[in-house]
């Protein structure tokens, strides 16, 4: 297949082109709201938003915050700000109120758009404007509500601000007790990060992509929201994953690409639903990212549902680091680096390592993020030689990247390095284990000890002795968990990633 050439375009140009070529085709379908919006409607509304921001005097370096759940309206504002050329900073609606105020203090937006169903103490952060929003297609009649206000603004706009080197987005990573980190990305990265997915996953205007993850994450922005827009595909965008509604979402919308995360695959294995790929002939594959998916569970899911899973991995800082080709997958890997990214495997002295040797993943390229937002609102740029991810891994002979752990997660027991992923992977091989996790915990003698946490499959039984005996078949004694805790569920962050603070708290409570 001949490789397509992509030259940088701003959001306004893309919206204008797609309104012309796709017109009345549906861009966003909301199964929760029971409505949709077309490409030409999206362009017109985004232009009204741009004219509103222009009247308010916003510049290319002006920041705008957006707080709301997944909805057509939220995405219209997200794209509308980018269409104008100011900086959009989406904030996770599930963050604590205190973290929202802290994020606002760091981001320093001039305008805060928020879903009118939410309430905030506007004295805690004094923006130039706090503007609520409701339905884009129903006039609220409220004088201060955004879509009511926009009725008086022109749907014609043709003077976007900014260059490819200006900041486009501030995306805040998930936090626990600490304040989430803000990652700034340029307009060039905002353009090329989604194209990494378009290129590798072969997304076209014929595709219908289903996603249900929070729009404020970088991953849905670069896997579904923007790839759909850039290609003229249709995005089916739900508020949250629903196990019971998932089959009808796929069938009713003739979905071709469905986004997945390990927590969803594990749920569908534990609580099966009546669905098989033959029921959805349109479906090409599901993706898996956000957290590691064990090969064992991938194969179980594919056997049960007949749906192939395509793995990839990335981060808010880097965009995509690796993506498998759906037609040439390599199980256990995140695939080769995408088209607009270079991934190096470096040792402690920053020397590049040969294939097969483990080192830290360092990422560079024009789709890399720019840097972190500091507490005083400035941008601390990533090093020019690349972003050090903290991920450990290696490349195989085909150039595919295999992630083996995190540098900071390595357990140092008596001076010996132990990979939690290795132990967890073997625990998952036990027939009674549904889910497992391993962390390092403080130990007065050895510095750190190995602690594992296990969720058993429904109806299955196993005790600590059985698990330890299972471990002895594969791993040496010094790696065997000192403590094993049986849980009803593994604590996770709102992004379905393992919550190490949550596990440590459980361990401390059981000492």
Short mmCIF file of C-alpha atoms in Angstrom, two decimals:
data_model
loop_
_atom_site.label_atom_id
_atom_site.label_comp_id
_atom_site.label_asym_id
_atom_site.label_seq_id
_atom_site.Cartn_x
_atom_site.Cartn_y
_atom_site.Cartn_z
CA UNK A 1 0.00 0.00 0.00
CA UNK A 2 1.47 3.34 -1.08
CA UNK A 3 2.32 5.60 1.85
CA UNK A 4 0.31 8.80 1.96
CA UNK A 5 2.10 12.11 2.44
CA UNK A 6 0.73 14.42 5.11
CA UNK A 7 1.68 18.07 5.34
CA UNK A 8 0.75 20.00 8.47
CA UNK A 9 -2.77 21.49 8.57
CA UNK A 10 -4.44 23.42 11.35
CA UNK A 11 -7.79 22.34 12.79
CA UNK A 12 -9.70 25.04 10.93
CA UNK A 13 -8.43 23.80 7.56
CA UNK A 14 -9.36 20.20 8.40
CA UNK A 15 -12.86 21.15 9.59
CA UNK A 16 -13.42 23.23 6.46
CA UNK A 17 -12.22 20.46 4.12
CA UNK A 18 -14.33 17.80 5.80
CA UNK A 19 -17.43 20.00 5.82
CA UNK A 20 -16.94 20.31 2.07
CA UNK A 21 -16.22 16.66 1.32
CA UNK A 22 -18.43 14.93 3.93
CA UNK A 23 -21.21 17.51 4.30
CA UNK A 24 -24.28 15.86 5.83
CA UNK A 25 -22.43 12.71 6.85
CA UNK A 26 -22.54 12.03 10.60
CA UNK A 27 -19.32 12.93 12.39
CA UNK A 28 -20.34 12.22 16.02
CA UNK A 29 -23.06 9.81 17.10
CA UNK A 30 -23.96 9.88 20.81
CA UNK A 31 -25.81 6.71 21.88
CA UNK A 32 -26.40 8.18 25.35
CA UNK A 33 -27.87 11.45 24.08
CA UNK A 34 -29.76 9.78 21.24
CA UNK A 35 -28.58 12.34 18.70
CA UNK A 36 -25.80 13.09 16.27
CA UNK A 37 -24.07 15.95 14.47
CA UNK A 38 -22.87 16.14 10.87
CA UNK A 39 -19.58 17.42 9.52
CA UNK A 40 -21.09 20.62 8.15
CA UNK A 41 -22.93 21.27 11.43
CA UNK A 42 -19.69 20.71 13.34
CA UNK A 43 -17.82 23.20 11.14
CA UNK A 44 -20.53 25.85 11.47
CA UNK A 45 -20.71 25.51 15.26
CA UNK A 46 -16.93 25.56 15.64
CA UNK A 47 -16.87 28.75 13.57
CA UNK A 48 -19.46 30.35 15.86
CA UNK A 49 -17.26 29.42 18.83
CA UNK A 50 -14.24 30.92 17.08
CA UNK A 51 -16.07 34.20 16.45
CA UNK A 52 -17.15 34.28 20.10
CA UNK A 53 -13.56 33.80 21.28
CA UNK A 54 -12.35 36.42 18.82
CA UNK A 55 -14.82 38.95 20.22
CA UNK A 56 -13.55 38.19 23.73
CA UNK A 57 -10.04 39.12 22.62
CA UNK A 58 -8.37 35.73 23.04
CA UNK A 59 -4.97 35.26 21.43
CA UNK A 60 -2.98 32.22 20.25
CA UNK A 61 -1.37 31.86 23.68
CA UNK A 62 -4.63 32.34 25.60
CA UNK A 63 -5.74 29.26 27.53
CA UNK A 64 -9.28 27.90 27.72
CA UNK A 65 -10.39 25.21 30.19
CA UNK A 66 -13.13 22.69 29.43
CA UNK A 67 -14.87 20.63 32.13
CA UNK A 68 -17.58 18.19 31.12
CA UNK A 69 -18.48 14.58 30.44
CA UNK A 70 -18.39 12.87 27.05
CA UNK A 71 -20.99 14.56 24.85
CA UNK A 72 -21.37 16.14 21.44
CA UNK A 73 -21.35 19.57 23.09
CA UNK A 74 -18.08 18.93 24.91
CA UNK A 75 -16.37 17.84 21.69
CA UNK A 76 -17.74 20.87 19.83
CA UNK A 77 -16.11 23.19 22.36
CA UNK A 78 -12.88 21.16 22.32
CA UNK A 79 -12.69 21.47 18.53
CA UNK A 80 -14.07 25.01 18.46
CA UNK A 81 -11.24 26.39 20.59
CA UNK A 82 -8.69 24.60 18.42
CA UNK A 83 -10.49 25.88 15.32
CA UNK A 84 -9.95 29.44 16.56
CA UNK A 85 -6.33 28.86 17.53
CA UNK A 86 -6.24 29.32 21.30
CA UNK A 87 -5.01 26.64 23.72
CA UNK A 88 -7.58 24.10 24.90
CA UNK A 89 -7.14 22.45 28.31
CA UNK A 90 -9.66 19.65 28.93
CA UNK A 91 -10.04 18.69 32.60
CA UNK A 92 -11.25 15.29 33.73
CA UNK A 93 -14.75 15.67 35.16
CA UNK A 94 -14.05 12.81 37.58
CA UNK A 95 -11.20 14.67 39.28
CA UNK A 96 -11.87 15.85 42.83
CA UNK A 97 -13.05 19.47 43.05
CA UNK A 98 -9.83 20.36 44.86
CA UNK A 99 -7.75 18.95 42.01
CA UNK A 100 -9.87 20.85 39.48
CA UNK A 101 -9.12 24.11 41.28
CA UNK A 102 -5.42 23.22 41.48
CA UNK A 103 -5.34 22.44 37.77
CA UNK A 104 -7.02 25.75 37.02
CA UNK A 105 -4.44 27.56 39.17
CA UNK A 106 -1.66 25.96 37.12
CA UNK A 107 -3.27 26.25 33.67
CA UNK A 108 -4.48 29.83 34.24
CA UNK A 109 -7.25 29.85 31.62
CA UNK A 110 -8.98 33.08 30.66
CA UNK A 111 -12.26 31.26 30.03
CA UNK A 112 -13.68 28.16 31.72
CA UNK A 113 -16.42 26.30 29.83
CA UNK A 114 -18.28 23.83 32.05
CA UNK A 115 -21.24 21.49 31.77
CA UNK A 116 -24.13 23.29 33.45
CA UNK A 117 -24.98 20.14 35.41
CA UNK A 118 -21.76 20.70 37.36
CA UNK A 119 -21.27 23.23 40.15
CA UNK A 120 -18.09 25.08 41.03
CA UNK A 121 -17.05 27.77 43.46
CA UNK A 122 -16.07 30.38 40.90
CA UNK A 123 -14.35 32.42 43.59
CA UNK A 124 -11.76 29.64 43.95
CA UNK A 125 -10.47 30.46 40.48
CA UNK A 126 -11.33 33.84 39.06
CA UNK A 127 -11.30 33.43 35.29
CA UNK A 128 -12.34 36.26 32.99
CA UNK A 129 -15.43 34.17 32.23
CA UNK A 130 -17.07 31.00 33.56
CA UNK A 131 -19.51 29.90 30.87
CA UNK A 132 -21.96 26.98 31.31
CA UNK A 133 -23.10 24.91 28.35
CA UNK A 134 -26.13 22.68 27.73
CA UNK A 135 -27.51 21.23 24.45
CA UNK A 136 -26.22 22.36 21.08
CA UNK A 137 -29.54 21.63 19.36
CA UNK A 138 -32.04 22.86 21.97
CA UNK A 139 -32.22 26.53 22.86
CA UNK A 140 -31.93 26.72 26.63
CA UNK A 141 -33.15 30.31 26.67
CA UNK A 142 -30.53 31.05 29.34
CA UNK A 143 -28.73 34.29 28.62
CA UNK A 144 -25.37 33.05 29.92
CA UNK A 145 -25.50 29.54 28.36
CA UNK A 146 -22.97 29.05 25.56
CA UNK A 147 -25.10 27.54 22.79
CA UNK A 148 -27.85 30.11 23.38
CA UNK A 149 -25.21 32.85 23.08
CA UNK A 150 -23.74 31.32 19.91
CA UNK A 151 -27.01 31.74 18.00
CA UNK A 152 -26.09 35.40 17.43
CA UNK A 153 -22.62 34.63 16.05
CA UNK A 154 -21.77 33.98 12.43
CA UNK A 155 -21.08 30.42 11.21
CA UNK A 156 -18.46 31.90 8.87
CA UNK A 157 -14.89 32.22 10.13
CA UNK A 158 -11.63 32.19 8.19
CA UNK A 159 -8.87 33.73 10.30
CA UNK A 160 -7.45 31.09 12.68
CA UNK A 161 -4.59 32.06 14.95
CA UNK A 162 -1.23 30.42 15.55
CA UNK A 163 1.51 28.47 13.80
CA UNK A 164 2.50 24.82 13.98
CA UNK A 165 5.00 25.65 16.74
CA UNK A 166 2.41 27.25 19.04
CA UNK A 167 0.85 25.27 21.88
CA UNK A 168 -2.46 23.59 20.98
CA UNK A 169 -3.39 21.58 24.07
CA UNK A 170 -2.77 21.18 27.78
CA UNK A 171 -3.63 17.60 28.73
CA UNK A 172 -3.51 16.70 32.40
CA UNK A 173 -2.41 13.19 33.32
CA UNK A 174 -4.27 11.24 35.97
CA UNK A 175 -3.44 12.02 39.60
CA UNK A 176 -4.01 10.23 42.90
CA UNK A 177 -3.21 12.42 45.89
CA UNK A 178 -0.88 14.65 43.90
CA UNK A 179 -1.88 17.29 41.40
CA UNK A 180 -2.12 15.88 37.85
CA UNK A 181 0.76 16.81 35.54
CA UNK A 182 -0.07 19.12 32.65
CA UNK A 183 1.47 18.21 29.29
CA UNK A 184 1.66 20.86 26.58
CA UNK A 185 1.68 19.81 22.92
CA UNK A 186 2.22 21.95 19.84
CA UNK A 187 -0.19 22.25 16.94
CA UNK A 188 2.21 20.14 14.91
CA UNK A 189 2.04 17.33 17.49
CA UNK A 190 -1.76 17.78 17.71
CA UNK A 191 -1.85 17.11 13.96
CA UNK A 192 0.62 14.23 13.69
CA UNK A 193 -0.22 12.21 16.84
CA UNK A 194 -3.65 11.14 15.46
CA UNK A 195 -2.09 10.48 12.05
CA UNK A 196 0.19 7.91 13.67
CA UNK A 197 -3.00 5.94 14.38
CA UNK A 198 -4.59 6.70 11.00
CA UNK A 199 -1.47 5.46 9.22
CA UNK A 200 -0.85 2.27 11.21
CA UNK A 201 -4.50 1.23 11.69
CA UNK A 202 -5.45 2.13 8.10
CA UNK A 203 -8.40 4.28 9.16
CA UNK A 204 -10.48 5.71 6.31
CA UNK A 205 -13.77 7.54 5.79
CA UNK A 206 -15.45 4.12 5.64
CA UNK A 207 -14.72 3.47 9.31
CA UNK A 208 -17.06 3.79 12.27
CA UNK A 209 -15.06 4.05 15.51
CA UNK A 210 -16.57 3.33 18.93
CA UNK A 211 -15.00 4.93 22.01
CA UNK A 212 -16.23 5.51 25.55
CA UNK A 213 -13.17 6.80 27.42
CA UNK A 214 -13.04 10.30 28.86
CA UNK A 215 -12.44 12.85 26.09
CA UNK A 216 -9.95 14.64 28.38
CA UNK A 217 -7.46 11.78 28.06
CA UNK A 218 -4.89 12.09 25.32
CA UNK A 219 -5.57 8.52 24.14
CA UNK A 220 -9.14 8.99 22.83
CA UNK A 221 -8.11 12.27 21.25
CA UNK A 222 -5.41 10.55 19.17
CA UNK A 223 -7.17 7.20 18.63
CA UNK A 224 -10.79 8.08 17.91
CA UNK A 225 -11.83 11.75 18.14
CA UNK A 226 -9.24 13.29 15.82
CA UNK A 227 -8.56 10.27 13.56
CA UNK A 228 -12.29 10.22 12.78
CA UNK A 229 -12.25 13.93 11.95
CA UNK A 230 -9.05 13.76 9.92
CA UNK A 231 -10.35 10.94 7.70
CA UNK A 232 -14.06 11.75 7.52
CA UNK A 233 -15.03 8.65 9.52
CA UNK A 234 -17.90 8.46 12.02
CA UNK A 235 -17.24 8.51 15.76
CA UNK A 236 -19.67 6.71 18.08
CA UNK A 237 -18.90 8.36 21.40
CA UNK A 238 -20.45 6.98 24.58
CA UNK A 239 -20.18 8.47 28.07
CA UNK A 240 -18.83 5.29 29.67
CA UNK A 241 -18.42 1.64 28.84
CA UNK A 242 -21.55 -0.43 29.37
CA UNK A 243 -21.25 -4.20 29.27
CA UNK A 244 -24.97 -4.64 28.57
CA UNK A 245 -25.18 -1.97 25.85
CA UNK A 246 -21.88 -2.76 24.16
CA UNK A 247 -23.30 -5.42 21.78
CA UNK A 248 -26.06 -3.12 20.53
CA UNK A 249 -23.62 -0.22 20.10
CA UNK A 250 -21.52 -2.42 17.82
CA UNK A 251 -24.40 -3.89 15.82
CA UNK A 252 -26.67 -0.85 15.52
CA UNK A 253 -23.87 1.44 14.33
CA UNK A 254 -22.04 -1.13 12.17
CA UNK A 255 -18.83 -0.33 14.06
CA UNK A 256 -15.59 -1.18 12.27
CA UNK A 257 -13.05 -0.28 14.99
CA UNK A 258 -13.84 -0.58 18.69
CA UNK A 259 -11.54 0.88 21.32
CA UNK A 260 -10.70 -1.34 24.28
CA UNK A 261 -8.72 -1.29 27.51
CA UNK A 262 -7.57 -4.28 29.60
CA UNK A 263 -10.19 -3.59 32.29
CA UNK A 264 -12.94 -3.96 29.67
CA UNK A 265 -11.51 -7.17 28.21
CA UNK A 266 -11.15 -8.66 31.69
CA UNK A 267 -14.74 -7.66 32.54
CA UNK A 268 -16.08 -9.27 29.37
CA UNK A 269 -14.19 -12.46 30.18
CA UNK A 270 -15.49 -12.55 33.75
CA UNK A 271 -19.07 -11.57 32.83
CA UNK A 272 -19.65 -12.78 29.30
CA UNK A 273 -22.17 -11.17 26.98
CA UNK A 274 -23.98 -12.84 24.05
CA UNK A 275 -21.84 -11.56 21.18
CA UNK A 276 -19.49 -12.96 18.56
CA UNK A 277 -17.73 -11.29 15.65
CA UNK A 278 -20.06 -13.07 13.24
CA UNK A 279 -22.85 -10.93 14.77
CA UNK A 280 -20.92 -7.79 13.75
CA UNK A 281 -19.44 -8.52 10.31
CA UNK A 282 -18.41 -4.87 9.95
CA UNK A 283 -16.00 -5.05 12.92
CA UNK A 284 -12.35 -5.18 11.83
CA UNK A 285 -10.70 -5.30 15.25
CA UNK A 286 -10.58 -3.89 18.77
CA UNK A 287 -7.65 -1.90 20.08
CA UNK A 288 -5.99 -2.26 23.46
CA UNK A 289 -3.94 0.46 25.12
CA UNK A 290 -3.77 2.50 28.35
CA UNK A 291 -2.39 -0.47 30.37
CA UNK A 292 -0.70 -3.82 29.60
CA UNK A 293 -2.93 -6.65 28.38
CA UNK A 294 -1.61 -10.11 29.13
CA UNK A 295 -1.28 -12.36 26.07
CA UNK A 296 -3.18 -15.05 27.98
CA UNK A 297 -6.22 -12.81 28.34
CA UNK A 298 -5.92 -11.52 24.79
CA UNK A 299 -6.07 -15.07 23.43
CA UNK A 300 -8.94 -16.02 25.74
CA UNK A 301 -10.94 -13.00 24.57
CA UNK A 302 -10.24 -13.65 20.90
CA UNK A 303 -11.25 -17.30 21.26
CA UNK A 304 -14.47 -16.44 23.13
CA UNK A 305 -15.66 -13.50 21.00
CA UNK A 306 -13.83 -14.05 17.72
CA UNK A 307 -12.70 -10.40 17.70
CA UNK A 308 -8.99 -9.72 17.06
CA UNK A 309 -7.27 -7.33 19.47
CA UNK A 310 -4.66 -4.89 18.21
CA UNK A 311 -2.25 -3.65 20.88
CA UNK A 312 -0.53 -0.29 21.09
CA UNK A 313 0.90 1.97 23.77
CA UNK A 314 1.59 5.62 24.33
CA UNK A 315 1.35 8.40 26.87
CA UNK A 316 0.20 11.99 27.27
CA UNK A 317 3.83 13.06 26.90
CA UNK A 318 4.67 11.07 23.78
CA UNK A 319 1.52 10.24 21.91
CA UNK A 320 1.91 6.79 20.35
CA UNK A 321 5.13 4.86 21.12
CA UNK A 322 4.09 1.71 19.31
CA UNK A 323 1.14 0.33 17.36
CA UNK A 324 0.65 -3.06 15.81
CA UNK A 325 -0.43 -3.36 12.20
CA UNK A 326 -3.85 -5.12 12.33
CA UNK A 327 -2.80 -7.30 9.41
CA UNK A 328 0.60 -8.19 10.87
CA UNK A 329 0.30 -8.33 14.66
CA UNK A 330 3.01 -9.53 16.99
CA UNK A 331 1.50 -10.85 20.22
CA UNK A 332 3.10 -9.57 23.40
CA UNK A 333 4.45 -6.44 21.74
CA UNK A 334 3.06 -2.95 21.23
CA UNK A 335 4.19 -3.14 17.61
CA UNK A 336 6.86 -1.07 15.87
CA UNK A 337 7.19 2.68 16.48
CA UNK A 338 4.65 4.67 14.45
CA UNK A 339 5.48 6.66 11.37
CA UNK A 340 6.10 10.03 13.00
CA UNK A 341 8.00 8.74 16.03
CA UNK A 342 11.42 7.32 16.82
CA UNK A 343 11.80 5.03 19.84
CA UNK A 344 15.30 4.32 21.16
CA UNK A 345 16.28 1.71 23.76
CA UNK A 346 19.04 3.25 25.89
CA UNK A 347 21.19 2.05 28.77
CA UNK A 348 21.97 4.06 31.93
CA UNK A 349 24.68 5.98 30.04
CA UNK A 350 22.31 6.87 27.18
CA UNK A 351 23.95 4.44 24.77
CA UNK A 352 21.60 2.78 22.28
CA UNK A 353 21.22 -0.94 22.91
CA UNK A 354 20.99 -3.70 20.28
CA UNK A 355 17.79 -5.65 19.67
CA UNK A 356 16.90 -8.00 22.50
CA UNK A 357 18.59 -6.02 25.27
CA UNK A 358 16.46 -4.27 27.88
CA UNK A 359 16.79 -0.55 28.47
CA UNK A 360 14.72 2.60 28.86
CA UNK A 361 12.39 3.73 26.06
CA UNK A 362 13.33 7.22 24.87
CA UNK A 363 10.98 8.82 22.36
CA UNK A 364 11.48 11.65 19.89
CA UNK A 365 9.87 12.97 16.73
CA UNK A 366 7.58 15.72 15.51
CA UNK A 367 4.54 14.17 17.17
CA UNK A 368 6.18 14.32 20.62
CA UNK A 369 4.70 16.57 23.32
CA UNK A 370 6.44 19.86 24.10
CA UNK A 371 6.86 19.77 27.89
CA UNK A 372 5.26 19.97 31.33
CA UNK A 373 3.38 22.95 32.74
CA UNK A 374 5.17 24.22 35.86
CA UNK A 375 3.28 25.44 38.96
CA UNK A 376 3.82 29.03 37.81
CA UNK A 377 2.13 28.30 34.48
CA UNK A 378 5.27 28.18 32.32
CA UNK A 379 6.36 25.28 30.08
CA UNK A 380 9.33 23.14 31.07
CA UNK A 381 10.34 21.70 27.70
CA UNK A 382 11.32 18.09 27.18
CA UNK A 383 15.01 17.50 26.26
CA UNK A 384 15.83 17.92 22.58
CA UNK A 385 17.36 14.44 22.45
CA UNK A 386 14.02 12.86 23.41
CA UNK A 387 11.62 12.17 26.25
CA UNK A 388 12.78 9.58 28.78
CA UNK A 389 9.61 7.60 29.42
CA UNK A 390 10.69 5.57 32.45
CA UNK A 391 9.41 2.47 30.63
CA UNK A 392 11.72 -0.50 30.32
CA UNK A 393 11.69 -2.68 27.25
CA UNK A 394 13.47 -3.99 24.20
CA UNK A 395 13.06 -4.29 20.44
CA UNK A 396 12.94 -7.63 18.68
CA UNK A 397 14.48 -8.50 15.31
CA UNK A 398 11.40 -7.15 13.52
CA UNK A 399 11.69 -3.78 15.25
CA UNK A 400 8.63 -4.36 17.45
CA UNK A 401 8.75 -2.84 20.92
CA UNK A 402 8.18 -5.00 24.01
CA UNK A 403 7.53 -3.18 27.30
CA UNK A 404 8.79 -5.14 30.29
CA UNK A 405 8.17 -2.75 33.17
CA UNK A 406 8.78 0.66 34.70
CA UNK A 407 12.13 1.84 36.05
CA UNK A 408 10.50 3.25 39.16
CA UNK A 409 8.44 0.06 39.63
CA UNK A 410 11.47 -2.21 39.78
CA UNK A 411 11.63 -3.89 43.18
CA UNK A 412 15.15 -3.79 44.66
CA UNK A 413 15.26 -6.64 47.16
CA UNK A 414 18.60 -6.87 48.92
CA UNK A 415 20.29 -5.17 45.96
CA UNK A 416 18.71 -7.47 43.35
CA UNK A 417 16.36 -6.02 40.73
CA UNK A 418 12.99 -7.78 40.38
CA UNK A 419 10.38 -7.01 37.71
CA UNK A 420 6.81 -6.88 39.07
CA UNK A 421 5.47 -7.61 35.58
CA UNK A 422 7.34 -10.93 35.47
CA UNK A 423 5.81 -12.08 38.75
CA UNK A 424 2.33 -10.85 37.85
CA UNK A 425 2.52 -12.59 34.50
CA UNK A 426 3.28 -15.92 36.15
CA UNK A 427 0.56 -15.45 38.78
CA UNK A 428 -1.91 -14.98 35.93
CA UNK A 429 -0.97 -18.42 34.61
CA UNK A 430 -2.60 -20.03 37.65
CA UNK A 431 -5.99 -21.42 36.51
CA UNK A 432 -7.86 -19.92 39.50
CA UNK A 433 -6.51 -16.37 39.09
CA UNK A 434 -8.65 -13.76 37.34
CA UNK A 435 -6.42 -10.74 37.98
CA UNK A 436 -3.15 -10.04 39.77
CA UNK A 437 -0.77 -7.22 40.63
CA UNK A 438 2.65 -7.00 42.26
CA UNK A 439 4.46 -4.11 43.96
CA UNK A 440 7.49 -3.51 46.14
CA UNK A 441 6.83 -2.73 49.81
CA UNK A 442 9.22 -1.43 52.50
CA UNK A 443 11.28 -4.01 54.39
CA UNK A 444 13.71 -3.25 57.23
CA UNK A 445 16.14 -6.02 56.30
CA UNK A 446 16.15 -6.10 52.48
CA UNK A 447 15.00 -2.57 51.70
CA UNK A 448 12.04 -3.84 49.69
CA UNK A 449 10.00 -7.02 49.58
CA UNK A 450 7.63 -8.48 47.01
CA UNK A 451 3.89 -8.18 47.69
CA UNK A 452 1.28 -9.64 45.35
CA UNK A 453 -2.47 -9.11 45.19
CA UNK A 454 -4.86 -11.59 43.62
CA UNK A 455 -8.49 -11.68 42.51
CA UNK A 456 -9.78 -15.23 42.08
CA UNK A 457 -12.17 -16.28 39.34
CA UNK A 458 -15.76 -16.69 40.43
CA UNK A 459 -16.26 -20.13 41.98
CA UNK A 460 -12.52 -20.90 42.09
CA UNK A 461 -10.46 -21.50 45.21
CA UNK A 462 -6.76 -21.14 46.01
CA UNK A 463 -4.81 -20.27 49.14
CA UNK A 464 -1.44 -18.64 49.72
CA UNK A 465 0.37 -21.99 49.83
CA UNK A 466 -1.07 -23.05 46.46
CA UNK A 467 -0.02 -19.76 44.87
CA UNK A 468 3.51 -19.97 46.28
CA UNK A 469 3.84 -23.55 45.06
CA UNK A 470 2.74 -22.37 41.62
CA UNK A 471 5.39 -19.63 41.71
CA UNK A 472 8.16 -22.10 42.58
CA UNK A 473 7.58 -23.89 39.27
CA UNK A 474 8.72 -20.86 37.30
CA UNK A 475 10.56 -18.24 39.35
CA UNK A 476 13.50 -18.44 41.79
CA UNK A 477 12.90 -18.25 45.53
CA UNK A 478 14.17 -14.67 45.88
CA UNK A 479 11.39 -13.46 43.55
CA UNK A 480 8.54 -15.31 45.24
CA UNK A 481 6.09 -12.90 46.92
CA UNK A 482 6.60 -12.60 50.66
CA UNK A 483 2.99 -11.54 51.13
CA UNK A 484 -0.06 -12.49 49.08
CA UNK A 485 -3.38 -10.75 49.56
CA UNK A 486 -6.67 -12.00 48.12
CA UNK A 487 -8.99 -9.16 47.07
CA UNK A 488 -12.43 -8.76 45.53
CA UNK A 489 -10.97 -6.26 43.06
CA UNK A 490 -7.64 -4.64 42.24
CA UNK A 491 -7.73 -0.87 42.94
CA UNK A 492 -7.38 1.23 39.79
CA UNK A 493 -7.23 4.87 38.82
CA UNK A 494 -10.06 6.51 36.90
CA UNK A 495 -8.12 5.65 33.73
CA UNK A 496 -8.27 1.93 34.56
CA UNK A 497 -4.57 1.82 35.40
CA UNK A 498 -3.22 0.00 38.42
CA UNK A 499 -3.32 2.18 41.55
CA UNK A 500 -0.07 1.48 43.40
CA UNK A 501 -0.98 3.86 46.26
CA UNK A 502 -4.23 1.91 46.62
CA UNK A 503 -2.35 -1.40 46.81
CA UNK A 504 0.18 -0.01 49.27
CA UNK A 505 -2.67 1.20 51.49
CA UNK A 506 -4.19 -2.29 51.44
CA UNK A 507 -0.82 -3.83 52.32
CA UNK A 508 -0.31 -1.39 55.19
CA UNK A 509 -3.77 -2.20 56.52
CA UNK A 510 -3.05 -5.94 56.53
CA UNK A 511 0.40 -5.84 58.17
#
